[in-house]
């Protein structure tokens, strides 16, 4: 199994809603990542978990809250988002931190 | 700091044409270099990589050689297909010992291949 699975594929939410994005991998990778990608731009790193501990937070606003319940799962909790947060959110995993990332297909978020 | 510069395109080619997408980098030491591809509506996939100078990465007919002297990692393919239409990202991660979780991406190059 070489897949990273993200749900939902599409999400529309209002600025007062609370929602979550989910990510799952069964490759035994110990590093998991959240990236944000705007149209026609490269992905921007948001968070990195290494061995289920938050390793990197790229100064992401607190309205985004990551969670790593176990080594296979990664969540991104969303609350009080702004329209400019609309983007494709990509989850990825890697065997330690070696630059070789396996990406999911992404969750496309629209904030109204 | 680290940076990656790649030709932004868009690049439009006919099927069976030769492809080159230029990529140069700035980094201290000896970074690892990658090409990722993003097909429409999908996430990124690792296309190829090289971890030291003069290494050649190859996959699916694509090749790139790690040139330390010119700090380059140009992507080439001898005969493109319509199915190669995608956005291509050059990226690096520094080899600073131990784990390194940060990839520095170029801005991406949109390739369109016409039949």
mmCIF file of C-alpha atoms in Angstrom:
data_model
loop_
_atom_site.group_PDB
_atom_site.id
_atom_site.type_symbol
_atom_site.label_atom_id
_atom_site.label_comp_id
_atom_site.label_asym_id
_atom_site.label_seq_id
_atom_site.Cartn_x
_atom_site.Cartn_y
_atom_site.Cartn_z
ATOM 1 C CA UNK A 1 0.000 0.000 0.000
ATOM 2 C CA UNK A 2 1.747 3.139 -1.221
ATOM 3 C CA UNK A 3 -1.151 5.510 -0.867
ATOM 4 C CA UNK A 4 -1.894 8.539 1.200
ATOM 5 C CA UNK A 5 -5.654 8.908 1.503
ATOM 6 C CA UNK A 6 -7.284 12.257 2.209
ATOM 7 C CA UNK A 7 -10.896 12.984 3.056
ATOM 8 C CA UNK A 8 -12.975 14.810 2.128
ATOM 9 C CA UNK A 9 -11.933 15.614 -1.428
ATOM 10 C CA UNK A 10 -14.000 18.786 -1.419
ATOM 11 C CA UNK A 11 -15.190 20.909 1.477
ATOM 12 C CA UNK A 12 -17.210 24.115 1.536
ATOM 13 C CA UNK A 13 -17.519 25.899 4.860
ATOM 14 C CA UNK A 14 -18.608 29.201 6.274
ATOM 15 C CA UNK A 15 -16.362 31.408 8.331
ATOM 16 C CA UNK A 16 -18.034 30.339 11.582
ATOM 17 C CA UNK A 17 -17.938 26.595 10.914
ATOM 18 C CA UNK A 18 -15.686 23.979 12.458
ATOM 19 C CA UNK A 19 -14.537 21.183 10.190
ATOM 20 C CA UNK A 20 -11.671 18.707 9.936
ATOM 21 C CA UNK A 21 -9.525 17.303 7.171
ATOM 22 C CA UNK A 22 -8.278 13.750 7.561
ATOM 23 C CA UNK A 23 -5.251 11.929 6.213
ATOM 24 C CA UNK A 24 -4.218 8.286 6.488
ATOM 25 C CA UNK A 25 -1.189 6.280 5.377
ATOM 26 C CA UNK A 26 -0.180 2.671 5.987
ATOM 27 C CA UNK A 27 3.374 2.728 4.676
ATOM 28 C CA UNK A 28 4.926 2.867 8.124
ATOM 29 C CA UNK A 29 6.221 6.376 7.484
ATOM 30 C CA UNK A 30 7.076 8.260 10.651
ATOM 31 C CA UNK A 31 6.903 11.780 9.245
ATOM 32 C CA UNK A 32 3.628 13.361 8.118
ATOM 33 C CA UNK A 33 3.032 16.782 6.653
ATOM 34 C CA UNK A 34 0.337 19.333 5.872
ATOM 35 C CA UNK A 35 0.861 21.608 2.908
ATOM 36 C CA UNK A 36 -1.311 24.402 1.522
ATOM 37 C CA UNK A 37 -1.367 25.003 -2.231
ATOM 38 C CA UNK A 38 -2.937 27.986 -3.957
ATOM 39 C CA UNK A 39 -3.708 27.861 -7.656
ATOM 40 C CA UNK A 40 -0.634 27.928 -9.900
ATOM 41 C CA UNK A 41 1.735 28.026 -6.916
ATOM 42 C CA UNK A 42 4.014 25.465 -5.305
ATOM 43 C CA UNK A 43 2.902 23.828 -2.053
ATOM 44 C CA UNK A 44 3.669 25.739 1.145
ATOM 45 C CA UNK A 45 4.636 23.761 4.217
ATOM 46 C CA UNK A 46 2.319 24.225 7.212
ATOM 47 C CA UNK A 47 3.109 21.491 9.755
ATOM 48 C CA UNK A 48 5.351 18.465 10.163
ATOM 49 C CA UNK A 49 4.849 15.612 12.598
ATOM 50 C CA UNK A 50 7.741 13.307 13.327
ATOM 51 C CA UNK A 51 7.059 10.174 15.370
ATOM 52 C CA UNK A 52 3.649 11.608 16.247
ATOM 53 C CA UNK A 53 5.102 14.790 17.733
ATOM 54 C CA UNK A 54 4.747 18.228 16.171
ATOM 55 C CA UNK A 55 8.172 18.988 14.769
ATOM 56 C CA UNK A 56 7.576 22.045 12.601
ATOM 57 C CA UNK A 57 4.902 24.746 12.654
ATOM 58 C CA UNK A 58 5.557 27.285 9.941
ATOM 59 C CA UNK A 59 3.916 30.117 11.858
ATOM 60 C CA UNK A 60 0.474 28.959 10.801
ATOM 61 C CA UNK A 61 -2.506 30.909 12.261
ATOM 62 C CA UNK A 62 -4.175 29.203 15.204
ATOM 63 C CA UNK A 63 -7.394 28.773 13.242
ATOM 64 C CA UNK A 64 -5.584 25.741 11.800
ATOM 65 C CA UNK A 65 -4.979 23.062 14.434
ATOM 66 C CA UNK A 66 -3.135 19.861 13.538
ATOM 67 C CA UNK A 67 -3.471 16.573 15.359
ATOM 68 C CA UNK A 68 -1.668 13.253 14.989
ATOM 69 C CA UNK A 69 -3.676 10.593 16.884
ATOM 70 C CA UNK A 70 -1.311 7.790 15.833
ATOM 71 C CA UNK A 71 1.436 7.035 13.363
ATOM 72 C CA UNK A 72 -1.017 6.421 10.512
ATOM 73 C CA UNK A 73 -3.406 9.319 10.950
ATOM 74 C CA UNK A 74 -3.140 13.061 10.621
ATOM 75 C CA UNK A 75 -5.940 15.563 11.070
ATOM 76 C CA UNK A 76 -6.232 19.265 10.394
ATOM 77 C CA UNK A 77 -8.938 20.990 12.416
ATOM 78 C CA UNK A 78 -10.356 24.150 10.901
ATOM 79 C CA UNK A 79 -12.174 26.898 12.776
ATOM 80 C CA UNK A 80 -13.112 30.481 11.951
ATOM 81 C CA UNK A 81 -11.377 30.415 8.596
ATOM 82 C CA UNK A 82 -11.170 33.309 6.190
ATOM 83 C CA UNK A 83 -11.988 33.299 2.458
ATOM 84 C CA UNK A 84 -8.267 33.633 1.707
ATOM 85 C CA UNK A 85 -7.759 30.229 3.326
ATOM 86 C CA UNK A 86 -9.494 28.658 0.342
ATOM 87 C CA UNK A 87 -6.919 26.353 -1.235
ATOM 88 C CA UNK A 88 -5.916 22.762 -1.880
ATOM 89 C CA UNK A 89 -4.661 21.157 1.332
ATOM 90 C CA UNK A 90 -2.206 18.365 0.739
ATOM 91 C CA UNK A 91 -1.140 15.714 3.184
ATOM 92 C CA UNK A 92 2.145 13.883 2.686
ATOM 93 C CA UNK A 93 4.255 11.292 4.439
ATOM 94 C CA UNK A 94 7.888 10.242 4.246
ATOM 95 C CA UNK A 95 10.221 7.689 5.794
ATOM 96 C CA UNK A 96 11.861 10.048 8.282
ATOM 97 C CA UNK A 97 12.829 13.343 6.721
ATOM 98 C CA UNK A 98 14.522 12.540 3.477
ATOM 99 C CA UNK A 99 12.742 14.764 0.970
ATOM 100 C CA UNK A 100 11.015 11.853 -0.746
ATOM 101 C CA UNK A 101 7.395 12.662 0.002
ATOM 102 C CA UNK A 102 4.289 10.673 -0.819
ATOM 103 C CA UNK A 103 1.363 13.028 -1.342
ATOM 104 C CA UNK A 104 -2.357 12.482 -1.133
ATOM 105 C CA UNK A 105 -4.674 13.904 -3.783
ATOM 106 C CA UNK A 106 -5.621 16.766 -1.533
ATOM 107 C CA UNK A 107 -8.729 18.296 -0.014
ATOM 108 C CA UNK A 108 -10.015 21.302 -1.896
ATOM 109 C CA UNK A 109 -11.356 23.789 0.628
ATOM 110 C CA UNK A 110 -13.633 26.700 -0.169
ATOM 111 C CA UNK A 111 -14.401 29.213 2.589
ATOM 112 C CA UNK A 112 -17.441 31.370 1.973
ATOM 113 C CA UNK B 1 19.121 30.480 2.338
ATOM 114 C CA UNK B 2 18.076 27.750 -0.059
ATOM 115 C CA UNK B 3 16.270 28.533 -3.288
ATOM 116 C CA UNK B 4 15.229 26.875 -6.537
ATOM 117 C CA UNK B 5 14.760 28.689 -9.827
ATOM 118 C CA UNK B 6 13.009 26.973 -12.703
ATOM 119 C CA UNK B 7 11.655 28.181 -15.995
ATOM 120 C CA UNK B 8 8.061 29.065 -15.313
ATOM 121 C CA UNK B 9 6.579 28.429 -18.704
ATOM 122 C CA UNK B 10 4.010 27.617 -19.744
ATOM 123 C CA UNK B 11 5.696 25.211 -22.118
ATOM 124 C CA UNK B 12 3.665 23.910 -25.059
ATOM 125 C CA UNK B 13 5.004 21.073 -27.194
ATOM 126 C CA UNK B 14 3.770 18.699 -29.837
ATOM 127 C CA UNK B 15 3.720 14.983 -29.144
ATOM 128 C CA UNK B 16 7.121 13.308 -29.607
ATOM 129 C CA UNK B 17 9.009 16.593 -29.174
ATOM 130 C CA UNK B 18 12.069 16.881 -26.936
ATOM 131 C CA UNK B 19 11.537 18.422 -23.516
ATOM 132 C CA UNK B 20 13.908 20.412 -21.342
ATOM 133 C CA UNK B 21 12.816 22.216 -18.191
ATOM 134 C CA UNK B 22 15.652 24.151 -16.609
ATOM 135 C CA UNK B 23 16.251 24.157 -12.875
ATOM 136 C CA UNK B 24 19.059 25.815 -10.933
ATOM 137 C CA UNK B 25 19.491 25.974 -7.203
ATOM 138 C CA UNK B 26 21.216 27.848 -4.419
ATOM 139 C CA UNK B 27 22.112 25.918 -1.295
ATOM 140 C CA UNK B 28 24.938 25.411 1.138
ATOM 141 C CA UNK B 29 26.678 22.093 1.040
ATOM 142 C CA UNK B 30 25.355 19.241 -1.033
ATOM 143 C CA UNK B 31 21.560 19.177 -1.183
ATOM 144 C CA UNK B 32 19.399 16.359 -2.482
ATOM 145 C CA UNK B 33 17.465 17.305 -5.614
ATOM 146 C CA UNK B 34 14.031 16.218 -6.786
ATOM 147 C CA UNK B 35 11.528 16.605 -9.576
ATOM 148 C CA UNK B 36 7.884 16.297 -8.612
ATOM 149 C CA UNK B 37 4.978 16.180 -11.070
ATOM 150 C CA UNK B 38 1.380 17.249 -10.457
ATOM 151 C CA UNK B 39 -1.218 15.999 -12.923
ATOM 152 C CA UNK B 40 -4.473 17.967 -13.190
ATOM 153 C CA UNK B 41 -6.665 17.515 -10.129
ATOM 154 C CA UNK B 42 -4.110 15.429 -8.263
ATOM 155 C CA UNK B 43 -1.468 15.737 -5.580
ATOM 156 C CA UNK B 44 2.248 15.752 -6.284
ATOM 157 C CA UNK B 45 4.185 12.625 -7.191
ATOM 158 C CA UNK B 46 7.924 12.156 -6.957
ATOM 159 C CA UNK B 47 9.210 11.764 -10.511
ATOM 160 C CA UNK B 48 12.938 11.348 -9.869
ATOM 161 C CA UNK B 49 15.696 12.289 -7.473
ATOM 162 C CA UNK B 50 19.465 12.598 -7.115
ATOM 163 C CA UNK B 51 21.332 12.772 -3.843
ATOM 164 C CA UNK B 52 24.899 13.611 -4.863
ATOM 165 C CA UNK B 53 26.852 15.308 -7.594
ATOM 166 C CA UNK B 54 26.865 13.582 -11.005
ATOM 167 C CA UNK B 55 23.973 11.307 -10.005
ATOM 168 C CA UNK B 56 21.396 10.827 -12.743
ATOM 169 C CA UNK B 57 17.809 10.307 -11.722
ATOM 170 C CA UNK B 58 15.467 8.679 -14.218
ATOM 171 C CA UNK B 59 11.861 7.512 -14.374
ATOM 172 C CA UNK B 60 9.171 7.099 -17.044
ATOM 173 C CA UNK B 61 11.572 8.306 -19.754
ATOM 174 C CA UNK B 62 12.483 11.475 -17.831
ATOM 175 C CA UNK B 63 16.069 12.144 -16.764
ATOM 176 C CA UNK B 64 17.924 14.767 -14.760
ATOM 177 C CA UNK B 65 21.599 14.962 -13.809
ATOM 178 C CA UNK B 66 22.874 16.635 -10.645
ATOM 179 C CA UNK B 67 25.483 19.151 -11.813
ATOM 180 C CA UNK B 68 27.362 20.627 -8.887
ATOM 181 C CA UNK B 69 29.544 22.862 -11.053
ATOM 182 C CA UNK B 70 26.553 24.617 -12.610
ATOM 183 C CA UNK B 71 24.190 24.079 -9.629
ATOM 184 C CA UNK B 72 21.625 22.670 -12.027
ATOM 185 C CA UNK B 73 19.191 19.762 -12.275
ATOM 186 C CA UNK B 74 17.505 20.140 -15.657
ATOM 187 C CA UNK B 75 14.661 17.786 -16.532
ATOM 188 C CA UNK B 76 14.707 16.153 -19.972
ATOM 189 C CA UNK B 77 12.615 13.728 -21.958
ATOM 190 C CA UNK B 78 13.344 12.632 -25.486
ATOM 191 C CA UNK B 79 9.776 12.212 -26.714
ATOM 192 C CA UNK B 80 6.847 13.658 -24.772
ATOM 193 C CA UNK B 81 3.321 12.288 -24.814
ATOM 194 C CA UNK B 82 -0.031 13.966 -24.270
ATOM 195 C CA UNK B 83 -0.196 12.157 -20.928
ATOM 196 C CA UNK B 84 2.903 14.079 -19.758
ATOM 197 C CA UNK B 85 0.853 17.280 -19.581
ATOM 198 C CA UNK B 86 1.209 18.425 -15.983
ATOM 199 C CA UNK B 87 2.966 20.893 -13.704
ATOM 200 C CA UNK B 88 6.571 19.992 -12.902
ATOM 201 C CA UNK B 89 8.261 21.203 -9.688
ATOM 202 C CA UNK B 90 11.984 21.151 -9.035
ATOM 203 C CA UNK B 91 12.837 20.901 -5.330
ATOM 204 C CA UNK B 92 15.723 20.471 -2.924
ATOM 205 C CA UNK B 93 16.329 19.477 0.637
ATOM 206 C CA UNK B 94 19.643 20.170 2.356
ATOM 207 C CA UNK B 95 21.697 17.206 3.517
ATOM 208 C CA UNK B 96 22.492 18.605 6.914
ATOM 209 C CA UNK B 97 22.770 15.285 8.651
ATOM 210 C CA UNK B 98 19.922 13.458 10.341
ATOM 211 C CA UNK B 99 16.397 14.154 9.212
ATOM 212 C CA UNK B 100 15.389 17.166 7.217
ATOM 213 C CA UNK B 101 11.742 17.858 6.698
ATOM 214 C CA UNK B 102 11.763 20.989 4.590
ATOM 215 C CA UNK B 103 11.540 20.840 0.828
ATOM 216 C CA UNK B 104 12.255 24.046 -1.064
ATOM 217 C CA UNK B 105 10.177 24.087 -4.256
ATOM 218 C CA UNK B 106 10.594 26.015 -7.453
ATOM 219 C CA UNK B 107 7.556 27.887 -8.755
ATOM 220 C CA UNK B 108 6.546 25.092 -11.115
ATOM 221 C CA UNK B 109 6.419 24.740 -14.893
ATOM 222 C CA UNK B 110 3.174 23.974 -16.684
ATOM 223 C CA UNK B 111 3.719 21.601 -19.603
ATOM 224 C CA UNK B 112 1.037 21.104 -22.230
ATOM 225 C CA UNK B 113 1.578 18.469 -24.904
ATOM 226 C CA UNK B 114 -0.666 18.634 -27.958
ATOM 227 C CA UNK B 115 -1.447 15.611 -30.151
#
